[in-house]
Amino acid sequence: MLLRNLALAAASLTASLVAGQSQRCDNDPGGTGFCFETYFDSVYGAQYGWIFPPTGDATYKNEFIGQFAIPIAGLWAGITLGEGMNGNLLIAAWPWDGEILGSTRQATDYVQPTQYVGPTLTTLATTINSTHWKWTYRCQNCTTWTINGVAGSVDPTTESVFGWAYSTTGLVTPSNAESNMLEQHDDARLWAFNTPAAISSNYAAYITGGSTTTSTKATSTSTTKTSTTSVGPTVSATPYDYVVVGAGDAGLVVADRLTQNGKNVLLIERGGPSTWNTGGDDLAPWLTGTHLTRFDVPGLFEAMFDASDPYWWCNDISVFAGCLIGGGAAINGALYWYPPDVDFGTANGWPAGWQTPDSAYAALEARLPSTETPSPDGKQYLTQVFTVVQSLLEPQGYTQAVINSNPNFKDHVYGHPAFDTAKARSNLTFWQWTYVTGLVRTGGTITGVRTNYTAYGGNGIVPLTAKGRVILSAGAYGSARILFASGIGPTDQINNVLANAQFGPNLPPSSQWINLPVGYYASDNPSINLVFTHPSVDSYDNWAPIWADPRAADAAQYKANQTGVFAGPSPKLNFWTTVTASDGSLRYMQGTARPGASSVTTVYPYNASNIFTITVYLSNGITSRGRIGIDDTMYMSVITNPWFQDPEDKTAIMTGINTLLTSVPSVPGLTLITPDNTTTMTEYVNNYPPATMDSNHWTGTSRIGTSPSTSVVDANTKVWNTTNLFVVDASIIPGQPMGNPHAMIMVVAEVAVPKILALAGGA
């Protein structure tokens, strides 16, 4: 993770509005006038609102006022008041015969929820028109519950995780508030909700002035039909010089540099907080009472992958991608390598003008200096893996070095992993929880950014100033999605968007589609895990109990002064070498060693407390490319895997692995257990599952170049055939970097901003 470092750059941004969640006053014709803290669902255009009574109010304990505002195509919708469907109070509602019915439900497995007895639902107002149905209700005895013997609750004074479900298929008996659903919901998602913002001093006035019908069985009988097509008040739309989409490692740098140059900048992030300083409060149980969230603690990295509610992953992308402040930098393993010059070489696909960006390197080092000793006491922890792998490498001529002290030295070199440090940066207008659904354009000129915040300007469109520009920094998948949704990319992908009932109507006419190879040339490191045992190694319980029940002494040490094992993530050694395949091309191979293993397949007996993994990656110089795309539900996925499309890449990594393993017999006690002696290395690599070969270092999907036939952006990062649209993120990188890409991405941003500002015609 770039953790409380790059991600914390957002801590100094002025959060002028949280558009995915914000206060929405129900001032529509026939509305209640109540002001809800409302979550805006970007997928279906639904809204879910809450109002809680003042803290400590004895009259209105254990209750809230809620509101559903659902497109008319939604035949039922529901919410969960916790991190998932199971074990949390559920509320479902739907329109029927001019009324809206609702019920409280429970689930102990992923099956049809059943009635939950205890809460009282009171309908305060309903509206049904040609476009939406809206239900305002009071839910008493609803902030605590016991399901299957397990207690649950909502604490309005702290941030919550809620969820929604939506279906265009109705119910078995829609006239019955306890009816089963005909089918599972079409979609369901979770989000972090700023519950304290929903506490209102007007709660009592809303209750005494708003009730129309009460029912302990949660049916409703009061309906007000209107002709309104809006479900929220209009907020005046402010034009911006620059709209930057995505608050990851590129977007934060871009927004910062633009504001330093006096530009009026809006930074939009689709997710929410990560670290404590960005508003996050997701604390491990053993860190209660601190300001150390899961994103602040490097040693909790491995807990990202087995959490019960991994809300930080983007839910419309088939691979791991971070949708929160800091983006991928907030949820990666914190490995941080200054890029060597060859990464920006013409041989790696970069156009002239990008070579040896010394000033950008200097800016990066000044912004985020690296360290080999992330623990403030200057000590290394869990060093056994380093010592063992050092013994494996040195007989092959490897030299130990401080890797970031000489980024260009990447052949037969090893060292401790480099991590990052940082300070916060300058202010700008910042929205979070805001989903960009596309760009408004006339021909090649962008005039606005379309968002799910439909109350903004009455349509969710953020306008630009007369010379305004848009910079997409939403990542290899996110930026491609926005381009597809804006009629930019291959025709087959734009046609998929056209088939979507919500997004299709917002496309420009087909005569204005811009045919560029968006999604092509996708690149990712092929990675192969080798699992070993050695009697000296501490696998650290394979990192399994670190979230809920870590080793007591290590937890206490970190909680006291942020030193020790948890000050760094799992990787303990990195190395690089070069491999030349039969095609004569030079390829670089990186290795990362860490205690534990994600999986073990072996016939050997082994001690699980002594296992460790070396992950071998092929990086700079790989020639294989793939393709990503979008379907008609706006879901992004891999169309063609990028790994080993060129057999020379496979030959190269197998050569590198086999060379690495030649030293195993010289290290007493070292045993390779995956693969074992029943599987040849050729068989192991040939049968390696693509799902686990993914390193999530995606680049190239909007790659930079010199021709619109083979690239998406030009040498200034401007999208071909547009006047004011740019892409600055991992997607423009034409070839794989030498190491983990986050520092590379920030250098790209440092180089790009001056190029953009130097172009004539912009703000």
XYZ file of C-alpha atoms in Angstrom, residues 72-529:
458
model
C -39.975 2.597 -11.996
C -38.228 -0.374 -13.648
C -37.261 -1.571 -10.181
C -40.012 -3.934 -9.107
C -38.506 -4.238 -5.662
C -35.510 -2.853 -3.782
C -33.977 -3.487 -0.415
C -31.315 -2.425 2.019
C -29.159 -4.202 4.576
C -28.102 -2.379 7.713
C -24.754 -4.106 7.920
C -21.854 -5.662 6.065
C -23.794 -8.108 3.937
C -27.086 -9.923 3.753
C -26.551 -12.553 6.422
C -27.135 -11.672 10.058
C -28.212 -8.077 9.441
C -31.616 -6.422 9.438
C -33.001 -6.180 5.898
C -35.760 -3.887 4.644
C -37.493 -4.603 1.339
C -40.102 -2.487 -0.468
C -42.009 -2.416 -3.757
C -44.943 -0.641 -5.420
C -48.253 -2.442 -5.838
C -51.640 -1.169 -6.972
C -50.914 2.467 -6.176
C -49.307 1.670 -2.813
C -45.832 0.828 -1.584
C -45.403 -2.169 0.634
C -42.440 -2.792 2.897
C -41.230 -5.426 5.330
C -38.336 -6.200 7.650
C -36.509 -9.443 6.949
C -33.605 -11.623 8.006
C -31.263 -14.142 6.388
C -28.840 -16.667 7.846
C -27.625 -17.921 4.465
C -27.798 -16.856 0.821
C -31.418 -17.957 0.461
C -34.799 -16.227 0.467
C -34.936 -13.863 3.454
C -37.728 -14.512 5.929
C -39.834 -12.122 7.988
C -38.086 -10.538 10.954
C -40.525 -9.780 13.782
C -39.889 -6.896 16.151
C -39.466 -3.683 14.169
C -42.384 -1.417 13.329
C -42.496 0.215 9.906
C -44.635 3.333 9.480
C -45.247 4.852 6.077
C -44.828 8.631 6.222
C -45.284 9.384 2.521
C -45.301 7.689 -0.854
C -45.017 8.951 -4.404
C -45.440 6.937 -7.609
C -45.099 8.501 -11.044
C -44.028 7.510 -14.533
C -40.325 7.453 -13.714
C -39.894 6.605 -10.007
C -41.510 5.311 -6.880
C -40.559 6.863 -3.568
C -41.267 5.559 -0.085
C -40.609 7.544 3.106
C -40.916 5.453 6.247
C -40.189 5.353 9.949
C -38.420 2.263 11.259
C -38.788 1.745 15.027
C -36.852 -0.861 16.997
C -34.551 -1.057 13.979
C -31.041 -0.147 15.098
C -30.507 -3.329 17.131
C -31.461 -6.885 16.276
C -30.687 -10.505 17.055
C -30.626 -12.978 14.175
C -29.841 -16.641 14.700
C -28.661 -15.842 18.215
C -26.181 -13.177 17.114
C -26.739 -9.527 18.029
C -26.272 -6.751 15.497
C -26.691 -3.001 15.509
C -26.247 0.345 13.797
C -24.373 3.009 15.744
C -25.363 6.391 14.267
C -22.304 8.042 15.794
C -19.839 6.072 13.659
C -19.522 5.250 9.972
C -21.520 2.198 8.871
C -21.407 -0.249 6.025
C -24.819 -0.581 4.361
C -25.917 -2.342 1.220
C -28.627 -2.214 -1.426
C -30.362 -4.801 -3.599
C -32.344 -4.093 -6.761
C -34.523 -6.254 -8.983
C -36.531 -5.841 -12.169
C -38.320 -9.125 -11.427
C -41.289 -8.942 -9.069
C -42.605 -11.011 -6.203
C -44.630 -14.194 -5.917
C -47.555 -12.358 -4.282
C -46.837 -8.635 -4.535
C -49.988 -7.731 -2.630
C -48.524 -9.446 0.457
C -45.827 -7.551 2.342
C -44.233 -10.857 3.381
C -44.158 -12.354 -0.118
C -41.121 -14.207 -1.434
C -39.230 -12.757 -4.364
C -39.614 -14.592 -7.675
C -35.881 -14.473 -8.305
C -32.699 -13.281 -6.679
C -32.004 -9.569 -7.051
C -30.442 -8.330 -10.304
C -27.627 -6.709 -8.368
C -26.541 -5.968 -4.807
C -23.661 -3.896 -3.471
C -22.202 -2.499 -0.259
C -20.924 0.969 0.558
C -19.497 2.858 3.518
C -22.104 5.305 4.863
C -21.324 8.443 6.857
C -23.983 7.744 9.488
C -23.203 10.698 11.784
C -24.075 13.061 8.933
C -27.620 11.638 9.025
C -28.258 12.727 12.629
C -30.793 15.576 12.580
C -32.050 17.979 15.217
C -35.289 18.159 13.204
C -36.105 14.517 13.823
C -38.974 15.118 16.251
C -40.549 17.715 13.965
C -40.393 15.303 11.058
C -42.101 12.579 13.089
C -44.863 14.715 14.538
C -45.651 16.385 11.256
C -45.144 13.630 8.723
C -46.919 10.388 9.588
C -49.835 9.262 7.439
C -50.203 5.544 8.030
C -48.792 3.151 10.628
C -48.599 -0.620 10.455
C -46.640 -3.123 12.487
C -46.776 -5.441 9.486
C -45.112 -2.817 7.347
C -47.799 -2.355 4.719
C -48.632 1.073 3.341
C -51.920 2.578 2.281
C -51.152 6.222 1.588
C -50.078 7.263 -1.906
C -49.590 10.643 -3.500
C -49.354 10.503 -7.296
C -47.517 13.348 -9.006
C -46.056 14.005 -12.414
C -42.570 14.949 -11.225
C -39.584 13.233 -12.852
C -36.989 14.429 -10.356
C -36.108 12.770 -7.062
C -33.822 15.478 -5.705
C -33.372 19.233 -5.506
C -31.134 20.970 -7.980
C -27.707 22.183 -6.855
C -26.151 24.956 -8.943
C -23.444 23.569 -11.199
C -20.033 25.237 -10.985
C -17.773 25.039 -14.060
C -14.153 23.961 -13.577
C -10.912 24.533 -15.455
C -9.950 20.899 -14.924
C -11.936 17.873 -13.846
C -9.693 14.995 -12.768
C -11.442 11.623 -12.519
C -9.871 9.214 -10.046
C -8.071 9.889 -6.750
C -5.440 7.189 -7.077
C -1.693 7.554 -7.330
C -1.920 9.364 -10.685
C -5.007 11.491 -10.017
C -3.739 12.814 -6.699
C -0.469 13.918 -8.284
C -2.235 15.450 -11.298
C -4.708 17.385 -9.155
C -1.959 18.585 -6.855
C 0.256 19.876 -9.668
C -2.653 21.578 -11.412
C -3.698 23.412 -8.256
C -0.101 24.467 -7.679
C -0.360 26.169 -11.061
C -3.422 28.104 -9.970
C -6.026 26.043 -11.817
C -9.591 25.598 -10.594
C -9.715 21.806 -10.182
C -12.398 19.295 -9.274
C -11.111 15.847 -8.287
C -13.737 13.084 -8.409
C -13.343 9.710 -6.689
C -15.950 6.962 -7.070
C -15.132 5.384 -3.709
C -14.786 6.648 -0.193
C -12.198 7.043 2.565
C -9.253 4.748 3.141
C -6.801 5.932 5.790
C -7.872 7.707 8.959
C -6.805 11.103 7.664
C -9.074 10.691 4.638
C -12.047 9.896 6.891
C -11.658 6.119 7.118
C -12.401 4.295 10.348
C -12.107 0.606 9.462
C -10.048 -0.545 12.427
C -8.937 -4.059 13.307
C -10.418 -5.136 16.661
C -7.009 -4.974 18.350
C -6.511 -1.370 17.212
C -9.681 0.007 18.800
C -8.999 3.421 20.271
C -6.343 4.329 17.715
C -6.408 6.190 14.403
C -4.890 3.248 12.534
C -7.221 1.824 9.909
C -6.505 -1.252 7.813
C -5.124 1.123 5.184
C -2.760 2.781 7.668
C -1.124 -0.466 8.823
C 1.284 -1.992 6.274
C 1.292 -5.333 8.055
C -2.442 -5.788 7.476
C -1.979 -6.026 3.707
C -2.600 -9.782 3.573
C -5.956 -9.253 5.324
C -7.231 -7.451 2.223
C -7.958 -10.749 0.517
C -10.037 -12.697 3.045
C -12.214 -9.997 4.606
C -15.944 -10.663 4.903
C -16.763 -7.272 3.370
C -14.035 -6.192 0.943
C -15.743 -2.905 0.083
C -12.489 -1.431 -1.235
C -12.524 -3.507 -4.439
C -14.277 -2.084 -7.487
C -17.439 -4.124 -8.005
C -17.747 -3.660 -11.768
C -14.298 -4.990 -12.718
C -13.322 -8.653 -12.958
C -9.842 -8.175 -11.454
C -8.717 -6.611 -8.186
C -8.864 -2.816 -8.418
C -9.116 -0.263 -5.637
C -12.181 1.981 -5.556
C -11.373 4.313 -2.676
C -9.155 7.292 -1.934
C -5.667 6.298 -3.002
C -6.950 3.751 -5.530
C -4.594 0.853 -6.077
C -1.966 2.626 -3.985
C -4.172 2.188 -0.911
C -4.551 -1.577 -1.244
C -1.257 -2.888 -2.663
C 1.721 -4.371 -0.836
C 3.586 -1.047 -0.499
C 6.458 -2.073 -2.776
C 7.800 1.155 -4.181
C 10.519 1.227 -6.819
C 11.907 4.291 -8.545
C 11.755 3.497 -12.279
C 14.996 3.008 -14.231
C 15.601 5.001 -17.409
C 14.884 1.975 -19.601
C 11.251 2.031 -18.416
C 10.775 5.271 -20.403
C 12.829 4.147 -23.372
C 11.563 4.114 -26.943
C 12.120 0.331 -26.890
C 9.471 0.170 -24.181
C 7.004 2.034 -26.414
C 7.420 5.628 -25.211
C 7.380 8.439 -27.786
C 10.108 11.049 -27.965
C 10.027 13.588 -25.151
C 9.540 11.095 -22.329
C 13.088 9.776 -21.986
C 15.099 10.324 -18.782
C 12.573 12.540 -16.964
C 15.073 13.647 -14.318
C 12.974 16.509 -12.948
C 10.026 14.152 -12.464
C 12.271 11.658 -10.669
C 13.453 14.417 -8.361
C 9.872 15.541 -7.704
C 8.861 11.975 -6.906
C 11.714 11.470 -4.457
C 10.931 14.779 -2.796
C 7.241 13.902 -2.591
C 7.580 10.276 -1.524
C 11.039 9.269 -0.354
C 11.511 5.537 0.083
C 12.879 3.523 2.969
C 14.133 -0.019 3.524
C 13.290 0.155 7.226
C 9.590 1.006 7.542
C 9.675 0.415 11.292
C 10.488 3.744 12.997
C 12.974 2.015 15.300
C 15.187 1.306 12.276
C 15.049 -2.474 12.725
C 14.176 -5.234 10.270
C 11.612 -7.841 11.374
C 10.870 -11.393 10.221
C 14.265 -11.508 8.541
C 14.531 -15.281 8.123
C 13.183 -15.307 4.561
C 15.681 -12.626 3.570
C 18.581 -14.676 4.942
C 17.483 -17.903 3.234
C 16.855 -16.314 -0.186
C 20.120 -14.398 0.115
C 21.862 -17.776 0.409
C 20.019 -18.908 -2.715
C 21.024 -15.871 -4.795
C 24.624 -15.156 -3.877
C 26.082 -18.340 -5.439
C 24.624 -17.062 -8.748
C 26.498 -13.764 -8.576
C 23.782 -11.543 -7.129
C 24.859 -8.403 -5.262
C 23.021 -6.862 -2.331
C 22.142 -3.186 -2.779
C 19.805 -0.452 -1.641
C 17.637 -0.839 -4.715
C 16.298 2.713 -4.958
C 19.779 4.206 -4.559
C 20.567 3.058 -8.118
C 17.327 2.358 -10.013
C 19.211 1.554 -13.226
C 21.029 -1.405 -11.613
C 18.545 -4.248 -12.106
C 20.610 -7.262 -13.122
C 21.671 -9.835 -10.517
C 20.770 -7.516 -7.678
C 18.741 -8.054 -4.520
C 17.795 -6.030 -1.490
C 15.230 -5.274 1.159
C 11.893 -4.079 -0.197
C 11.564 -0.333 -0.517
C 8.524 1.343 0.986
C 7.241 4.897 0.944
C 6.794 7.888 3.221
C 4.833 11.129 2.538
C 3.331 14.407 3.581
C -0.042 15.862 2.636
C -0.479 18.187 -0.311
C -2.449 21.200 -1.438
C -6.168 21.921 -1.512
C -8.729 21.560 -4.273
C -12.411 20.762 -4.615
C -12.843 17.076 -3.924
C -15.845 14.792 -4.308
C -15.928 11.214 -3.161
C -18.584 8.519 -3.602
C -19.196 9.964 -7.073
C -19.421 7.691 -10.096
C -18.562 9.180 -13.479
C -20.911 7.635 -16.018
C -19.457 9.285 -19.105
C -18.427 12.493 -20.795
C -20.656 15.008 -22.531
C -19.106 15.997 -25.817
C -19.787 17.623 -29.155
C -17.526 15.983 -31.680
C -14.072 15.980 -30.134
C -14.751 18.692 -27.551
C -15.737 17.691 -24.029
C -18.243 20.070 -22.491
C -19.008 18.269 -19.242
C -18.550 15.230 -17.045
C -21.663 13.160 -16.400
C -21.987 11.741 -12.862
C -24.468 9.869 -10.725
C -24.934 12.981 -8.606
C -28.107 13.875 -10.473
C -29.015 16.760 -8.188
C -25.963 18.639 -9.441
C -27.238 21.024 -12.072
C -30.393 18.937 -12.272
C -28.674 16.271 -14.388
C -25.396 15.349 -12.675
C -23.281 17.022 -15.350
C -20.224 18.970 -14.203
C -19.599 21.754 -16.744
C -16.205 23.001 -17.873
C -15.054 26.568 -18.224
C -14.635 27.893 -21.754
C -11.109 26.448 -21.959
C -11.705 23.619 -19.540
C -10.209 20.153 -19.768
C -10.882 16.657 -18.449
C -8.137 14.304 -17.274
C -9.028 10.655 -16.723
C -6.941 9.024 -13.992
C -9.301 6.176 -13.166
C -6.861 3.357 -13.917
C -6.390 0.807 -16.666
C -9.999 -0.385 -16.387
C -11.761 2.703 -15.058
C -10.525 5.126 -17.702
C -11.323 2.625 -20.447
C -14.876 2.285 -19.102
C -15.419 6.034 -19.205
C -14.055 6.239 -22.746
C -16.345 3.419 -23.911
C -19.309 5.110 -22.211
C -18.444 8.324 -24.059
C -18.379 6.775 -27.526
C -14.592 6.467 -27.690
C -13.117 3.084 -28.514
C -13.753 0.070 -30.742
C -17.234 -0.114 -32.209
C -18.014 -3.490 -30.650
C -17.454 -2.082 -27.164
C -19.459 1.090 -27.791
C -22.310 -1.066 -29.086
C -22.282 -2.926 -25.771
C -22.746 0.408 -24.023
C -25.494 1.293 -26.486
C -27.372 -1.847 -25.427
C -27.474 -0.671 -21.808
C -30.774 1.006 -20.972
C -29.195 3.556 -18.642
C -25.917 4.360 -20.385
C -26.844 3.860 -24.034
C -29.069 6.946 -24.365
C -26.187 9.158 -23.195
C -23.872 8.162 -26.024
C -23.241 10.712 -28.755
C -24.660 9.857 -32.202
C -22.733 7.106 -33.975
C -21.419 9.645 -36.473
C -19.423 11.146 -33.589
C -17.985 7.906 -32.251
C -14.187 7.968 -32.161
C -12.634 4.657 -33.152
C -9.492 4.173 -31.057
C -7.894 0.962 -29.716
C -9.136 1.432 -26.149
C -8.766 -1.844 -24.273
C -6.227 -3.296 -26.681
C -2.525 -3.699 -25.836
C -3.375 -4.633 -22.233
C -0.289 -5.729 -20.333
C 0.230 -7.350 -16.940
C 3.154 -9.196 -15.373
C 2.835 -12.960 -15.585
C 3.637 -14.164 -12.066
C 4.451 -17.668 -10.860
C 4.540 -18.684 -7.181
